[in-house]
Short mmCIF file of C-alpha atoms in Angstrom, two decimals:
data_model
loop_
_atom_site.label_atom_id
_atom_site.label_comp_id
_atom_site.label_asym_id
_atom_site.label_seq_id
_atom_site.Cartn_x
_atom_site.Cartn_y
_atom_site.Cartn_z
CA TRP A 1 -12.27 -35.77 32.23
CA GLY A 2 -11.71 -33.39 35.12
CA GLY A 3 -8.28 -32.52 33.71
CA ALA A 4 -9.79 -31.73 30.30
CA ARG A 5 -12.36 -29.46 31.88
CA ILE A 6 -9.69 -27.59 33.86
CA LYS A 7 -7.61 -27.24 30.69
CA ARG A 8 -10.63 -25.90 28.77
CA LEU A 9 -11.46 -23.42 31.56
CA ALA A 10 -7.83 -22.27 31.63
CA GLU A 11 -7.84 -21.81 27.85
CA GLU A 12 -11.12 -19.86 28.03
CA ALA A 13 -9.71 -17.66 30.81
CA ALA A 14 -6.53 -17.08 28.80
CA ALA A 15 -8.55 -16.26 25.68
CA LYS A 16 -10.77 -13.88 27.67
CA ALA A 17 -7.71 -12.19 29.20
CA ALA A 18 -6.11 -11.86 25.76
CA ALA A 19 -9.31 -10.36 24.31
CA GLU A 20 -9.57 -7.88 27.20
CA ALA A 21 -5.91 -6.93 26.77
CA ALA A 22 -6.42 -6.45 23.02
CA ALA A 23 -9.52 -4.33 23.67
CA ALA A 24 -7.65 -2.23 26.23
CA ALA A 25 -4.75 -1.76 23.82
CA ALA A 26 -7.14 -0.76 21.03
CA ALA A 27 -8.92 1.69 23.33
CA LYS A 28 -5.59 3.18 24.42
CA GLU A 29 -4.47 3.51 20.81
CA ALA A 30 -7.78 5.14 19.83
CA GLU A 31 -7.51 7.60 22.73
CA GLU A 32 -3.90 8.46 21.83
CA LYS A 33 -4.97 9.01 18.21
CA ARG A 34 -7.87 11.22 19.34
CA LEU A 35 -5.56 13.27 21.55
CA ALA A 36 -3.02 13.65 18.75
CA GLU A 37 -5.75 14.79 16.34
CA GLU A 38 -7.10 17.21 18.93
CA ALA A 39 -3.61 18.63 19.51
CA ALA A 40 -3.12 19.00 15.76
CA ALA A 41 -6.45 20.80 15.45
CA VAL A 42 -5.55 23.17 18.28
CA ALA A 43 -2.16 23.85 16.69
CA ALA A 44 -3.78 24.47 13.29
CA ALA A 45 -6.32 26.84 14.85
CA ALA A 46 -3.54 28.73 16.63
CA ALA A 47 -1.53 28.97 13.42
CA SER A 48 -4.62 30.19 11.56
CA LYS A 49 -5.33 32.77 14.28
CA GLU A 50 -1.71 33.95 14.14
CA ALA A 51 -1.92 34.24 10.34
CA GLU A 52 -5.16 36.24 10.61
CA GLU A 53 -3.59 38.51 13.25
CA ALA A 54 -0.54 39.04 11.01
CA ALA A 55 -2.78 39.83 8.03
CA ALA A 56 -4.73 42.37 10.09
CA ARG A 57 -1.51 44.06 11.23
CA GLU A 58 -0.26 44.05 7.65
CA LEU A 59 -3.41 45.95 6.65
CA GLY A 60 -2.66 48.53 9.33
CA TYR A 61 -4.98 47.36 12.09
CA PRO A 62 -3.62 46.92 15.62
CA SER A 63 -5.36 43.54 15.96
CA LEU A 64 -7.75 41.14 14.29
CA ALA A 65 -10.49 42.02 16.80
CA ILE A 66 -10.27 45.71 15.90
CA MET A 67 -10.26 44.92 12.18
CA LYS A 68 -13.42 42.81 12.60
CA ALA A 69 -15.05 45.53 14.72
CA ARG A 70 -14.45 48.08 11.97
CA LEU A 71 -15.72 45.93 9.08
CA GLN A 72 -18.96 47.11 7.51
CA PRO A 73 -21.70 46.29 6.74
CA LYS A 74 -22.66 44.21 9.76
CA SER A 75 -25.11 41.34 9.53
CA PRO A 76 -28.49 41.80 11.25
CA GLU A 77 -27.35 39.34 13.93
CA GLU A 78 -24.19 41.37 14.59
CA GLU A 79 -26.21 44.60 14.65
CA ALA A 80 -28.59 43.08 17.20
CA ALA A 81 -25.68 41.87 19.35
CA LEU A 82 -24.09 45.33 19.27
CA ALA A 83 -27.40 46.99 20.11
CA ALA A 84 -27.79 44.64 23.08
CA LYS A 85 -24.21 45.26 24.21
CA TYR A 86 -24.28 49.06 24.02
CA GLY A 87 -28.00 49.80 24.35
CA ALA A 88 -28.23 49.70 28.13
CA MET A 89 -25.22 51.99 28.65
CA GLU A 90 -25.40 55.69 29.39
CA LEU A 91 -24.33 57.91 26.50
CA GLY A 92 -20.84 58.76 27.79
CA GLU A 93 -20.05 55.18 28.77
CA ARG A 94 -21.40 53.95 25.42
CA ALA A 95 -19.25 56.40 23.47
CA PHE A 96 -16.15 55.51 25.48
CA THR A 97 -16.74 51.75 25.11
CA ILE A 98 -17.33 52.01 21.37
CA LEU A 99 -14.14 54.04 20.90
CA ALA A 100 -12.18 51.52 22.96
CA ASP A 101 -13.70 48.55 21.08
CA LEU A 102 -12.78 50.13 17.74
CA GLY A 103 -9.21 50.73 18.92
CA ILE A 104 -9.50 54.48 18.53
CA ILE A 105 -8.45 55.05 22.13
CA ASP A 106 -5.97 53.01 24.13
CA LEU A 107 -6.65 52.00 27.69
CA HIS A 108 -3.72 52.15 30.08
CA PRO A 109 -3.63 49.03 32.27
CA ASP A 110 -2.78 50.99 35.42
CA PRO A 111 -3.83 54.66 35.61
CA ASP A 112 -1.74 55.06 38.78
CA ASP A 113 1.47 53.84 37.10
CA PRO A 114 4.16 56.51 37.70
CA SER A 115 5.58 55.95 34.20
CA ARG A 116 2.24 56.85 32.56
CA ASP A 117 2.26 60.10 30.57
CA THR A 118 -0.17 62.42 32.30
CA SER A 119 0.82 65.59 30.44
CA LYS A 120 -2.37 65.65 28.36
CA ASP A 121 -4.85 64.41 30.97
CA GLU A 122 -6.46 67.81 31.54
CA GLU A 123 -6.63 68.94 27.90
CA GLU A 124 -10.02 69.70 26.42
CA ILE A 125 -10.85 67.99 23.16
#
């Protein structure tokens, strides 16, 4: 009956190994499905963002962010966030930042760039 016991132990070990392999395969398949769904969601969000950007440009705005900044009325939460953002700034800095955020003025990435047009730098407004 020693041979029967060894056979039973071998069958149990084989069944356990098969169950573990099946569980590992199922876990791998679930992870691959999750990653595929996540990639699809990221792609859909990017496509949606691109569509929103295109719609904003079609309406004449330089970007979606500028369009959203110019939308009125603002919710009380948005008003509070803007007050917190701009409230601590000095008047000149606040005015400049608001104009830049609304897209009314453009910031040059490198003020020392030799190709930058400096012909109007000293003009009074």
